mmCIF file of C-alpha atoms and ligand atoms in Angstrom:
data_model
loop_
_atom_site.group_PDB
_atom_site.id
_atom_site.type_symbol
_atom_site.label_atom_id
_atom_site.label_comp_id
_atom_site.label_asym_id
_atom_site.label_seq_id
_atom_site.Cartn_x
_atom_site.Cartn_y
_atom_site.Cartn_z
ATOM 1 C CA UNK A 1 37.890 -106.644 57.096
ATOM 2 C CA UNK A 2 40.215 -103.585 56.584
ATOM 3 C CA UNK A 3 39.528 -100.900 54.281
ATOM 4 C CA UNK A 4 42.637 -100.623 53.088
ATOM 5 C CA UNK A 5 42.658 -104.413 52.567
ATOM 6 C CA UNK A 6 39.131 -104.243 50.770
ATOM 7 C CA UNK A 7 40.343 -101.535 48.426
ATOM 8 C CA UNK A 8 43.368 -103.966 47.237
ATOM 9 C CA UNK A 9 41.215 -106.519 46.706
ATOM 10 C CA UNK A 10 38.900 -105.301 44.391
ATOM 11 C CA UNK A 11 41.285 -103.978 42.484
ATOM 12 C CA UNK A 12 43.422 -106.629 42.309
ATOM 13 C CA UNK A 13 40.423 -108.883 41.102
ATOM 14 C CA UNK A 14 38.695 -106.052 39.317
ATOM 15 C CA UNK A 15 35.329 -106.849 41.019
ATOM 16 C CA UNK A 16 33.623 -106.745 44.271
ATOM 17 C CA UNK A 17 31.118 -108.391 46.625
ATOM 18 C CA UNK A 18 27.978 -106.784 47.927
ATOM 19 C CA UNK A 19 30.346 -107.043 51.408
ATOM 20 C CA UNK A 20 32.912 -105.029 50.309
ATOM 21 C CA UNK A 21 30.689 -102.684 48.376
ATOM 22 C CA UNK A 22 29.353 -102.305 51.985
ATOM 23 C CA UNK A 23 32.934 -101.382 53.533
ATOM 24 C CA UNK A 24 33.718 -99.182 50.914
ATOM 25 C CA UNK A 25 31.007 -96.851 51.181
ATOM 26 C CA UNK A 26 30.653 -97.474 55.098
ATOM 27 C CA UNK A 27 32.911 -95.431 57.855
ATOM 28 C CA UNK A 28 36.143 -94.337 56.575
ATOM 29 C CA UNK A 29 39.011 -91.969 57.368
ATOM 30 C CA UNK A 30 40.565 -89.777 55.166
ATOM 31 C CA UNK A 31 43.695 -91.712 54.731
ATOM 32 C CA UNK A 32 41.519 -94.437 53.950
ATOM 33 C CA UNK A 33 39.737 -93.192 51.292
ATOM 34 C CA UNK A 34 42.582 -91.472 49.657
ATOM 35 C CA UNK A 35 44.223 -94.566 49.635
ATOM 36 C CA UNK A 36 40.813 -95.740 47.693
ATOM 37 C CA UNK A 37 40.848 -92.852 45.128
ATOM 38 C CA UNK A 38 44.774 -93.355 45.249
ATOM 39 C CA UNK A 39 44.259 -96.659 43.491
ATOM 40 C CA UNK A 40 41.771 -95.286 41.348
ATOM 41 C CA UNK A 41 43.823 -92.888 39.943
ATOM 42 C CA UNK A 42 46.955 -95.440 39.289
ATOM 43 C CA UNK A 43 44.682 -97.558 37.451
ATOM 44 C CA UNK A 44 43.523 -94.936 34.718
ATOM 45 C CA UNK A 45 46.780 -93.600 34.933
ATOM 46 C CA UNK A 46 47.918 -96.860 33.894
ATOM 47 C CA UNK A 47 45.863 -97.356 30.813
ATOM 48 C CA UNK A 48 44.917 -93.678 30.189
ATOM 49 C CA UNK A 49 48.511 -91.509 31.422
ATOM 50 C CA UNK A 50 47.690 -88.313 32.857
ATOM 51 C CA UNK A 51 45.808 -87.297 29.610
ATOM 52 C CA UNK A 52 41.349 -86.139 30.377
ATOM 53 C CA UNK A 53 39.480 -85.826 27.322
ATOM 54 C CA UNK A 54 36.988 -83.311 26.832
ATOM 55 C CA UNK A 55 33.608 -83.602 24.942
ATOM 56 C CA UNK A 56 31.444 -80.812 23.587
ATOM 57 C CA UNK A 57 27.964 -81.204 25.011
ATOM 58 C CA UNK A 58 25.250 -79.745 22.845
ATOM 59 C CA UNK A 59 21.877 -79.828 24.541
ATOM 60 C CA UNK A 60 20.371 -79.445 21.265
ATOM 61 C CA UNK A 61 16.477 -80.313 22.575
ATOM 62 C CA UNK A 62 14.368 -80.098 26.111
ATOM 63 C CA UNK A 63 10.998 -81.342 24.481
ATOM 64 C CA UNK A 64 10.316 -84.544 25.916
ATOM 65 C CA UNK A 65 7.786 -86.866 25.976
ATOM 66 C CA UNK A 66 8.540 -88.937 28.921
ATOM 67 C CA UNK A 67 7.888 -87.639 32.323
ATOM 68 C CA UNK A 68 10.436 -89.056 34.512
ATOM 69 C CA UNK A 69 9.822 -87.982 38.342
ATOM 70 C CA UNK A 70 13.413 -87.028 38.703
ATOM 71 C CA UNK A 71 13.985 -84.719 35.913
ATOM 72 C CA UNK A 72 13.335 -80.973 35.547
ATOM 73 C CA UNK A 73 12.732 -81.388 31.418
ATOM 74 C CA UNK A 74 10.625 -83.841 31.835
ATOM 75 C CA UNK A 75 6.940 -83.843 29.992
ATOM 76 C CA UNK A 76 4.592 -82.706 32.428
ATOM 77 C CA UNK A 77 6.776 -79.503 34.058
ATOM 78 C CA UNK A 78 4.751 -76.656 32.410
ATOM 79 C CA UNK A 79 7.345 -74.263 33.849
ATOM 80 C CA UNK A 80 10.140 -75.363 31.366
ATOM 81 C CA UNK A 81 10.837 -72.729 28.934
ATOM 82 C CA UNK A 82 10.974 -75.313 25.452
ATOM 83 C CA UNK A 83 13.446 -74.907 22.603
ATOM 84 C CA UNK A 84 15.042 -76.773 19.904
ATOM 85 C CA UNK A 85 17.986 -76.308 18.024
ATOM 86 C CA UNK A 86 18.204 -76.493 14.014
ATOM 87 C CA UNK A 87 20.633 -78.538 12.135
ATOM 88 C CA UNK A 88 22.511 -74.944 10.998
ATOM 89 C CA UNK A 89 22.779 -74.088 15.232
ATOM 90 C CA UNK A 90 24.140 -77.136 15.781
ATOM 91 C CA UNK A 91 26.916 -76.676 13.028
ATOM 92 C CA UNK A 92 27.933 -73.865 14.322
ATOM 93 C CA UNK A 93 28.012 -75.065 18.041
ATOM 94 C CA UNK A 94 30.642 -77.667 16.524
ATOM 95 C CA UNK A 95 32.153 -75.218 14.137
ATOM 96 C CA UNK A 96 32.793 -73.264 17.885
ATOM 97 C CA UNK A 97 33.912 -76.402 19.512
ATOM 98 C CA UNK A 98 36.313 -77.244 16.873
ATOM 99 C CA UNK A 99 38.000 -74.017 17.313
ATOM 100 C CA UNK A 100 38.121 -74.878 20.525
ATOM 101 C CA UNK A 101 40.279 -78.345 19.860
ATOM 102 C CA UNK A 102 36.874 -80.390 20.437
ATOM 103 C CA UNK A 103 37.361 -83.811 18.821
ATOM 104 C CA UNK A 104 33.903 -85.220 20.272
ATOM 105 C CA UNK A 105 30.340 -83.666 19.727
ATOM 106 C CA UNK A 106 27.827 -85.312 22.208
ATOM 107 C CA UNK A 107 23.802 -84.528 21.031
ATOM 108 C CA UNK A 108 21.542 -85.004 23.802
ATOM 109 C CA UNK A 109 18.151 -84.031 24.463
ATOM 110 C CA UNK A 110 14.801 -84.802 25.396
ATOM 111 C CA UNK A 111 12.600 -87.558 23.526
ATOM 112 C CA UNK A 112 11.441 -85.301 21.258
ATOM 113 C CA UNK A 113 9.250 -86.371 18.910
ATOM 114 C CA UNK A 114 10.311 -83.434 16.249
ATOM 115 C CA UNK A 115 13.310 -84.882 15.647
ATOM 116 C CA UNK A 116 12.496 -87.746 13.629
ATOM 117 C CA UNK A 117 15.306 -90.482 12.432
ATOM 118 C CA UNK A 118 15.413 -88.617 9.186
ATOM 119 C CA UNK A 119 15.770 -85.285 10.904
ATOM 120 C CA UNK A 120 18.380 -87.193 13.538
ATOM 121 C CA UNK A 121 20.623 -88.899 10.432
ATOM 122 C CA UNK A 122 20.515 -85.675 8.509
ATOM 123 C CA UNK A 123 22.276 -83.450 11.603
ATOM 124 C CA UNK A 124 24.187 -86.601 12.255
ATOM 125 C CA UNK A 125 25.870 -86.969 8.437
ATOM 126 C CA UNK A 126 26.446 -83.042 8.316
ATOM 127 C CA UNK A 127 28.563 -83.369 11.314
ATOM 128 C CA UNK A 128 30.136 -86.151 9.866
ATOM 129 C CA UNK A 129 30.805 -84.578 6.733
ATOM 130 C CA UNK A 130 31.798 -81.076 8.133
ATOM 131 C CA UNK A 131 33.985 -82.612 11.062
ATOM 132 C CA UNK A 132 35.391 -86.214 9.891
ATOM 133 C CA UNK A 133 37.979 -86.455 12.418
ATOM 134 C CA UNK A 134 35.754 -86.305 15.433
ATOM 135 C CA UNK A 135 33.668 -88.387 17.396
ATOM 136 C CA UNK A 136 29.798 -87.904 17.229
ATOM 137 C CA UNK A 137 28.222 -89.117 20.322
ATOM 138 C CA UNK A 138 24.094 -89.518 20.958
ATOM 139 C CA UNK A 139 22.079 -89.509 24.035
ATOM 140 C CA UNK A 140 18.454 -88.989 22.830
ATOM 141 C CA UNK A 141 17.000 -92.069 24.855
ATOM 142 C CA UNK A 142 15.010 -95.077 23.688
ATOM 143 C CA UNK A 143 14.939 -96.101 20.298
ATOM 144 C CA UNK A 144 14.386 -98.852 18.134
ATOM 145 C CA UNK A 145 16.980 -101.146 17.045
ATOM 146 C CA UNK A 146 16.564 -100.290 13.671
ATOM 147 C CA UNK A 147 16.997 -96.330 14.271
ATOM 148 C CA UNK A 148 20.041 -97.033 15.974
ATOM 149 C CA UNK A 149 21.169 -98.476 12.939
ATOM 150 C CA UNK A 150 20.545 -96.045 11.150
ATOM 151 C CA UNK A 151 22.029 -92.968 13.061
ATOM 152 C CA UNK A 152 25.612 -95.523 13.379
ATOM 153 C CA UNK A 153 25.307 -95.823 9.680
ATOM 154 C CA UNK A 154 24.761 -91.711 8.788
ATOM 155 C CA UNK A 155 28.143 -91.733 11.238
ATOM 156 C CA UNK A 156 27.547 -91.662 14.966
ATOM 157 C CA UNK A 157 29.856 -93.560 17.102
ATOM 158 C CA UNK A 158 28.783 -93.615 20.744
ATOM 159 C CA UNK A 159 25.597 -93.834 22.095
ATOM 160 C CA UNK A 160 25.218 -92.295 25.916
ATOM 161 C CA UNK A 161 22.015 -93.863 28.147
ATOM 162 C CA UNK A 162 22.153 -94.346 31.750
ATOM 163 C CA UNK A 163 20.189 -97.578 32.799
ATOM 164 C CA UNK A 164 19.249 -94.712 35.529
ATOM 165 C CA UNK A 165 18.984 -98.135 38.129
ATOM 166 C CA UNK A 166 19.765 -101.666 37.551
ATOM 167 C CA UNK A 167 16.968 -102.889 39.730
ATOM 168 C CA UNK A 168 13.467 -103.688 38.618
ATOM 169 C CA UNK A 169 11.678 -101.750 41.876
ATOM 170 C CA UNK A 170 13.761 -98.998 42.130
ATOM 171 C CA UNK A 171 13.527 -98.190 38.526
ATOM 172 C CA UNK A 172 9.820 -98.212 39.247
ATOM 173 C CA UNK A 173 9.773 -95.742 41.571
ATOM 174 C CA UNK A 174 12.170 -93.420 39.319
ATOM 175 C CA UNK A 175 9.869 -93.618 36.512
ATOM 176 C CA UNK A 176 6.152 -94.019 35.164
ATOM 177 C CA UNK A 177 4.814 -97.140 34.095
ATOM 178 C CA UNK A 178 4.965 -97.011 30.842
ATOM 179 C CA UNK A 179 8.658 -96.783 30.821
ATOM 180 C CA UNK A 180 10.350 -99.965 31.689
ATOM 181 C CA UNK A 181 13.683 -101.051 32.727
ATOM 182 C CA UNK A 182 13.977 -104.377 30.644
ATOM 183 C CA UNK A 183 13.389 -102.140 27.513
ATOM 184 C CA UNK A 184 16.459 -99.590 28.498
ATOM 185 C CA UNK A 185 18.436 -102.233 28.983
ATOM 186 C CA UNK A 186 17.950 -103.741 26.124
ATOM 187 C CA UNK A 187 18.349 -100.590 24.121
ATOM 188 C CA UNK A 188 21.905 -100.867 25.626
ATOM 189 C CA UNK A 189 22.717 -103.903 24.196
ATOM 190 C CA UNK A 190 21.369 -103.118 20.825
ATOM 191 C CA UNK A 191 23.883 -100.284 20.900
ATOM 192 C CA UNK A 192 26.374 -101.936 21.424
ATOM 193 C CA UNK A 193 25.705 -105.291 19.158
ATOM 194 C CA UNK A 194 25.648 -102.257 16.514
ATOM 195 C CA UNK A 195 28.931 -101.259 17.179
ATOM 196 C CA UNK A 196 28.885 -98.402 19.475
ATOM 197 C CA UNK A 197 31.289 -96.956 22.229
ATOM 198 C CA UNK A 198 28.113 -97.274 24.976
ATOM 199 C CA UNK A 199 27.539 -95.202 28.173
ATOM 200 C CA UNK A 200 25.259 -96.724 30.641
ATOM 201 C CA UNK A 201 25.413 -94.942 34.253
ATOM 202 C CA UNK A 202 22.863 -93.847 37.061
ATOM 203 C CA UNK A 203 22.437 -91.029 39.058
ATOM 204 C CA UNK A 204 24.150 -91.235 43.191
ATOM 205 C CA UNK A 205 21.808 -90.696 45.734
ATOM 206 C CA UNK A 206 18.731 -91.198 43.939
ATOM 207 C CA UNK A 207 15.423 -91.406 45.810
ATOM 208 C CA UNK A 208 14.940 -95.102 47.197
ATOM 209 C CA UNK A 209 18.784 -96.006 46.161
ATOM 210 C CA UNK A 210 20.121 -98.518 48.554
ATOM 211 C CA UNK A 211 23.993 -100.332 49.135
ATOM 212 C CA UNK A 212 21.691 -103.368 47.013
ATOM 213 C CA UNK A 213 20.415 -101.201 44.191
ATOM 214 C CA UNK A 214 23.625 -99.804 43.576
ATOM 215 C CA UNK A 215 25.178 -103.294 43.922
ATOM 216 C CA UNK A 216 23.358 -104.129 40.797
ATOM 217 C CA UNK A 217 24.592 -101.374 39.309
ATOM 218 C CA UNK A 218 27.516 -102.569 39.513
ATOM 219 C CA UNK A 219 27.005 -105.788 38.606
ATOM 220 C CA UNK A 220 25.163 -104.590 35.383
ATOM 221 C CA UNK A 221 28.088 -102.153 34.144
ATOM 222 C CA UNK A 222 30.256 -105.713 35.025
ATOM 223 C CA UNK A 223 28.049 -107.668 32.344
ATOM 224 C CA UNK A 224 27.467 -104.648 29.476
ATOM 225 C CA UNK A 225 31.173 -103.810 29.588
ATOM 226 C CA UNK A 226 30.457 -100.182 28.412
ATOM 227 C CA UNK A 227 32.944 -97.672 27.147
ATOM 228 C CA UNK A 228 31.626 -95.364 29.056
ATOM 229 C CA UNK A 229 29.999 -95.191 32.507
ATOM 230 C CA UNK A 230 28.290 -91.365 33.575
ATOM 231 C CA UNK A 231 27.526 -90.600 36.847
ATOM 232 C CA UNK A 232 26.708 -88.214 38.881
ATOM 233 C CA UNK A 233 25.054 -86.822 41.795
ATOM 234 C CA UNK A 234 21.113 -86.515 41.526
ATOM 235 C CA UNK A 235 20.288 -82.853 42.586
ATOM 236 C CA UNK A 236 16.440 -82.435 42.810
ATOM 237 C CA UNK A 237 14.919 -79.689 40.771
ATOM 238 C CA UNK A 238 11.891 -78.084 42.120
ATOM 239 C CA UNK A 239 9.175 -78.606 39.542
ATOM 240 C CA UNK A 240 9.588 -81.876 40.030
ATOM 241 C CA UNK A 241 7.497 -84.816 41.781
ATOM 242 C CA UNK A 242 10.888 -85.126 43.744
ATOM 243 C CA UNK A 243 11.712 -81.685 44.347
ATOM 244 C CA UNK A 244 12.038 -82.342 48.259
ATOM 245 C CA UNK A 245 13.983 -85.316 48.071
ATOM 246 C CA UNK A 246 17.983 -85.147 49.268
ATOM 247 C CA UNK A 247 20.651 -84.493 47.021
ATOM 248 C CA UNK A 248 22.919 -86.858 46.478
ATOM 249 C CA UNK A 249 26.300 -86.483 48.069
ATOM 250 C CA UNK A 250 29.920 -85.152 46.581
ATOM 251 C CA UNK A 251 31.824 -88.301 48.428
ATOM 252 C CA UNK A 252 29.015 -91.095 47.749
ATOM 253 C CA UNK A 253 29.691 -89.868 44.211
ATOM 254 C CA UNK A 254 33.788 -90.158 44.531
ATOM 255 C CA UNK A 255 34.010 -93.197 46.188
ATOM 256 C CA UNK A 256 31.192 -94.621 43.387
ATOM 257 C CA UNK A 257 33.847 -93.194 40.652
ATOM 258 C CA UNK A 258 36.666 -94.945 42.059
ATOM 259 C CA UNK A 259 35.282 -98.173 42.427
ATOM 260 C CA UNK A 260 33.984 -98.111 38.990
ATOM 261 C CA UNK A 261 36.994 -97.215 37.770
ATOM 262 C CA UNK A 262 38.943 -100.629 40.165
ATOM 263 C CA UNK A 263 36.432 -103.134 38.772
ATOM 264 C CA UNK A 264 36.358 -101.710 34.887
ATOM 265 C CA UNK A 265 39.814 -99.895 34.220
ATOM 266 C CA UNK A 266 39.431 -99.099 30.792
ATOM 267 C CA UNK A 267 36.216 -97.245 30.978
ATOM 268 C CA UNK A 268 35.829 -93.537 30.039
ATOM 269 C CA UNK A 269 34.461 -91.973 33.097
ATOM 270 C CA UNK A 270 33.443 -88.043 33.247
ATOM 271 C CA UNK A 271 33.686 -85.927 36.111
ATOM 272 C CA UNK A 272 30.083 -84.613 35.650
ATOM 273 C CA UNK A 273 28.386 -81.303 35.352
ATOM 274 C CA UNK A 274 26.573 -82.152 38.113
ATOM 275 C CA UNK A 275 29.823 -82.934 40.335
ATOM 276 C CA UNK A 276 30.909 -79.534 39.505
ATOM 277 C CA UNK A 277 27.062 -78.397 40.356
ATOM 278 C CA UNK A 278 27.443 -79.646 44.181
ATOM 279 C CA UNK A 279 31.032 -78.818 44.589
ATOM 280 C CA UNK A 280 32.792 -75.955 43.217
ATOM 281 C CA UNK A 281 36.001 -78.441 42.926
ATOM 282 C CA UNK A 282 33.670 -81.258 41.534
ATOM 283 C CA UNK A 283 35.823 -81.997 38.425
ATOM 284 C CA UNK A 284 39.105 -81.891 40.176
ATOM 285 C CA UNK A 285 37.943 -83.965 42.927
ATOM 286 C CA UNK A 286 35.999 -86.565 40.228
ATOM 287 C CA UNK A 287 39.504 -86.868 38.183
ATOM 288 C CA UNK A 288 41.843 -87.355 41.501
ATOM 289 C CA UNK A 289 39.132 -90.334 42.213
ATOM 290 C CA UNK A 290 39.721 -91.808 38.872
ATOM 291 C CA UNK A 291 37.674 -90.030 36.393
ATOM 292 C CA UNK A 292 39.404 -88.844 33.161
ATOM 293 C CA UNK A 293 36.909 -86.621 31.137
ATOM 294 C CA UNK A 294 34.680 -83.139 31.099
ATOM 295 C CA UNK A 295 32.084 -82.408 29.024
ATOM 296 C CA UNK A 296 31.937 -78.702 29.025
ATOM 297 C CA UNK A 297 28.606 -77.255 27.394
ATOM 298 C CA UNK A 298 28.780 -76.212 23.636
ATOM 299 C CA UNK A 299 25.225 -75.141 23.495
ATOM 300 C CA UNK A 300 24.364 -71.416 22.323
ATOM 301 C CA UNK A 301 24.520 -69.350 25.777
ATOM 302 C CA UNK A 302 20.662 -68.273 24.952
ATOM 303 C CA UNK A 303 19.664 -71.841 25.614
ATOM 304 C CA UNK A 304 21.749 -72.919 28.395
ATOM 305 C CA UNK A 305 19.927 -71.835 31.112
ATOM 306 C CA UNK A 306 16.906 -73.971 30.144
ATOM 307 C CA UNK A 307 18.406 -77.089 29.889
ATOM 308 C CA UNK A 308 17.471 -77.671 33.705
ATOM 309 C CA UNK A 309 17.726 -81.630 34.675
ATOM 310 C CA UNK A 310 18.283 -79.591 38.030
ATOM 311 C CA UNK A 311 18.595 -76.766 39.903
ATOM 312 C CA UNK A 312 21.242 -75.029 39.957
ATOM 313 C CA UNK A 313 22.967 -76.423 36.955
ATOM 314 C CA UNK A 314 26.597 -75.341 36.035
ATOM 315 C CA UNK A 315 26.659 -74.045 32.682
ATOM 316 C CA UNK A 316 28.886 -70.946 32.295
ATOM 317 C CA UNK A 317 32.692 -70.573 33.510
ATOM 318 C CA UNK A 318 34.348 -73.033 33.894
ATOM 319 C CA UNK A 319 31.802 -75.425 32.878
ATOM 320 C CA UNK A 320 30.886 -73.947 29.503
ATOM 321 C CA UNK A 321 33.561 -74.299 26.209
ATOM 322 C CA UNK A 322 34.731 -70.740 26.863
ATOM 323 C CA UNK A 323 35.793 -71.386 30.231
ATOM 324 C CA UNK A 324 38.382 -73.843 28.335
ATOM 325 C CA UNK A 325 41.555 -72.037 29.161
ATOM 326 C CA UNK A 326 40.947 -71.720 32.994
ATOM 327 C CA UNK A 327 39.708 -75.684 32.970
ATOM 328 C CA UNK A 328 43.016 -76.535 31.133
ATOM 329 C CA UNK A 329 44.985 -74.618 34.203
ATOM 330 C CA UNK A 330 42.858 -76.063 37.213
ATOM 331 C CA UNK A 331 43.488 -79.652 35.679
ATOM 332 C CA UNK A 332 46.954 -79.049 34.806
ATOM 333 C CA UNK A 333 47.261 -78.078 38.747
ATOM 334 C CA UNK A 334 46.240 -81.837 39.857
ATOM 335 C CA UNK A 335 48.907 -83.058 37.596
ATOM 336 C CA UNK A 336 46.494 -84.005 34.542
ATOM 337 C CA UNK A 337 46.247 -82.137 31.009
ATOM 338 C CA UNK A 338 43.345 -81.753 29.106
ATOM 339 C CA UNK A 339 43.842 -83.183 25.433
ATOM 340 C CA UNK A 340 42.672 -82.392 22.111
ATOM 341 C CA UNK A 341 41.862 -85.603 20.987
ATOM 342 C CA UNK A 342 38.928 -88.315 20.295
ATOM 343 C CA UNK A 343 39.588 -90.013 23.073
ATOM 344 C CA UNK A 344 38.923 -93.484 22.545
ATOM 345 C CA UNK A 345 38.371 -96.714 24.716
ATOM 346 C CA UNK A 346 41.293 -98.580 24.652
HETATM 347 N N1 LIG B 1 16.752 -88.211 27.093
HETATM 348 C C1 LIG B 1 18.117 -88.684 27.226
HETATM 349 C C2 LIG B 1 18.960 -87.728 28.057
HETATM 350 C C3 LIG B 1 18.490 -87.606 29.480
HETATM 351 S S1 LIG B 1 19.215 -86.310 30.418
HETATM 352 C C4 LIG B 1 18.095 -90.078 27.804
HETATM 353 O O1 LIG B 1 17.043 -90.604 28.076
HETATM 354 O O2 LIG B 1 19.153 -90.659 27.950
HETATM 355 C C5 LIG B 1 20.728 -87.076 30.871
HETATM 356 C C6 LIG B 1 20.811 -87.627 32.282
HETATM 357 O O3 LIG B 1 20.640 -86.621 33.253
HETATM 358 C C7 LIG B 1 19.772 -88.656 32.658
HETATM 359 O O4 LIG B 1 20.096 -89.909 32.144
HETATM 360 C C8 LIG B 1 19.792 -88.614 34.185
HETATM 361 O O5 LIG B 1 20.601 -89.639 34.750
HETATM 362 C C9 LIG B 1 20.389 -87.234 34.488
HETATM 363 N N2 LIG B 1 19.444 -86.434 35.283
HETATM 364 C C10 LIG B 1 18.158 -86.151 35.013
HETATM 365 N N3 LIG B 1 17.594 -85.480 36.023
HETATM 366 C C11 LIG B 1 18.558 -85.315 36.965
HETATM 367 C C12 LIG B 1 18.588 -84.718 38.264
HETATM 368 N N4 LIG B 1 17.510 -84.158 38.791
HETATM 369 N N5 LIG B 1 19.759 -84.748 38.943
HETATM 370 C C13 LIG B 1 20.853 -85.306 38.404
HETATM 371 N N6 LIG B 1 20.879 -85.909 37.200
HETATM 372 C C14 LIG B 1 19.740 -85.910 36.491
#
């Protein structure tokens, strides 16, 4: 079967077989894959125009209490520097981004206990109150169903939580065993049974990741129908239990955003930090495969540096708020311009 041919088929049926999953990340020529991020790139045009959205990400906390092997903030790395923002900080970090023509706060962090659901609504309906025309979004892991609730009802609107692997034994291998894959998942669909915009997503070229695992992937963000799908390249950090394991790869990741974007065109799909970590044109090259929106870091400078998932992280130029005006020119030279605005799913 023909690339080309492959390519035109998924999109035209908006889904794909673990056979053609196989073509599309097997041997292919340039002109073949730009034809696949060609297509990409018509579809969000279609339902998106040539408009990316840009979220403020405040990494507001790296306490965490899990310890997954992948990730630099995670429990057991003694060699993170901690810190945690106040509710005041993170005003002012949207106060900034405001300014700035941000219409969508994202708080993430660690699982950190500190931040109870009283502590989480009370940040959550200040931003509210001080910002009502923007989107809150949350990405502060596993919860209950019930604190869910109640952050959506103190004013959150999306919810961001890869499912980090759709498959059981993978997932295993990603994580300890006290965190489980059936429970993330079903976090997911609590979300979104609330009423959320929901992000699931995974990292590319995680350890043990195979043309299978990733199938499900796929077949997963098929069945949630998120809003939002994040992904990115996983980039080992090295304090970690997988600090010698490969990175993943800047095309793996483009050819994974285009294809998400053929078999769900209405999903909001960043061009990661992390893109922009392993390529210096990450975000250019995520958008002309189909992405349409940054999340440029709003946290206080002081902080950045020890937000590490990874080494390496990007987190200044370009890739912080105040980079804004040269981000606005390098997407405006691919064609695109970078909106003030919510940003939606529609
Ligand atoms: N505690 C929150 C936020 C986790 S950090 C939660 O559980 O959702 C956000 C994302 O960073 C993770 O979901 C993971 O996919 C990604 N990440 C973590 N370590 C990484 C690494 N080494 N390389 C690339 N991405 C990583």
């Amino acid at each position: 079967m023909s690339y080309i041919f492959t390519v035109n088929e998924v999109r035209e049926k908006q889904n794909i077989t673990v056979e053609q999953l196989r073509i599309l990340l097997g041997n292919a020529s340039e002109e073949e894959l730009n034809f696949l991020y060609g297509q990409a790139r018509e579809v969000a045009d279609k339902v998106y125009g040539k408009k990316v959205f840009k979220r403020g990400l405040i990494e507001f906390t790296n306490y965490c209490k899990n310890d997954c092997y992948y990730c630099g903030i995670r429990r057991s790395n003694n060699c993170v520097e901690r810190y945690r923002l106040e509710k005041e900080i993170i005003l002012e970090c949207c106060k900034r981004g405001y300014e700035l023509g941000y219409r969508t706060f994202v708080l993430q962090g660690g699982e950190d206990g500190y931040f109870t659901d009283e502590r989480i609504c009370d940040i959550v309906s200040s931003v509210r109150e001080k910002f009502p025309d923007s989107a809150i979004t949350l990405s502060i892991g596993e919860k209950s169903k019930e604190s869910y609730q109640k952050y959506f009802d103190a004013g959150a609107n999306r919810y961001l939580l890869r499912h980090e692997t759709a498959n059981e034994e993978h997932y295993g291998r990603l994580h300890p065993t006290e965190l489980s894959l059936v429970n993330r998942k079903q976090c997911l669909w609590d979300l979104k049974e609330i009423g959320y915009q929901v992000g699931c997503g995974f990292m590319v070229g995680s350890s043990y990741q195979t043309i299978e695992t990733l199938y499900e992937d796929l077949m997963f963000i098929k069945a949630l129908e998120p809003h939002m799908v994040g992904i990115g390249p996983f980039i080992p950090q090295q304090d970690t239990p997988f600090a010698k394991e490969k990175a993943g790869t800047l095309e793996m990741t483009l050819r994974l955003l285009a294809m998400i974007r053929l078999i769900h065109p209405h999903v909001l799909l960043p061009a990661t930090t992390a893109l922009g970590t392993i390529h210096k044109q990450g975000r250019e090259l995520g958008i002309l495969a189909g992405a349409n929106v940054v999340m440029p870091n709003l946290s206080p400078v002081d902080v950045r540096d020890k937000y590490k998932l990874y080494d390496n992280k990007a987190c200044s130029g370009d890739e912080a708020a105040e980079g804004d005006a040269n981000l606005q020119l390098r997407i405006k030279n691919i064609g695109y311009e970078l909106v003030c605005d919510r940003g939606d799913y529609c």
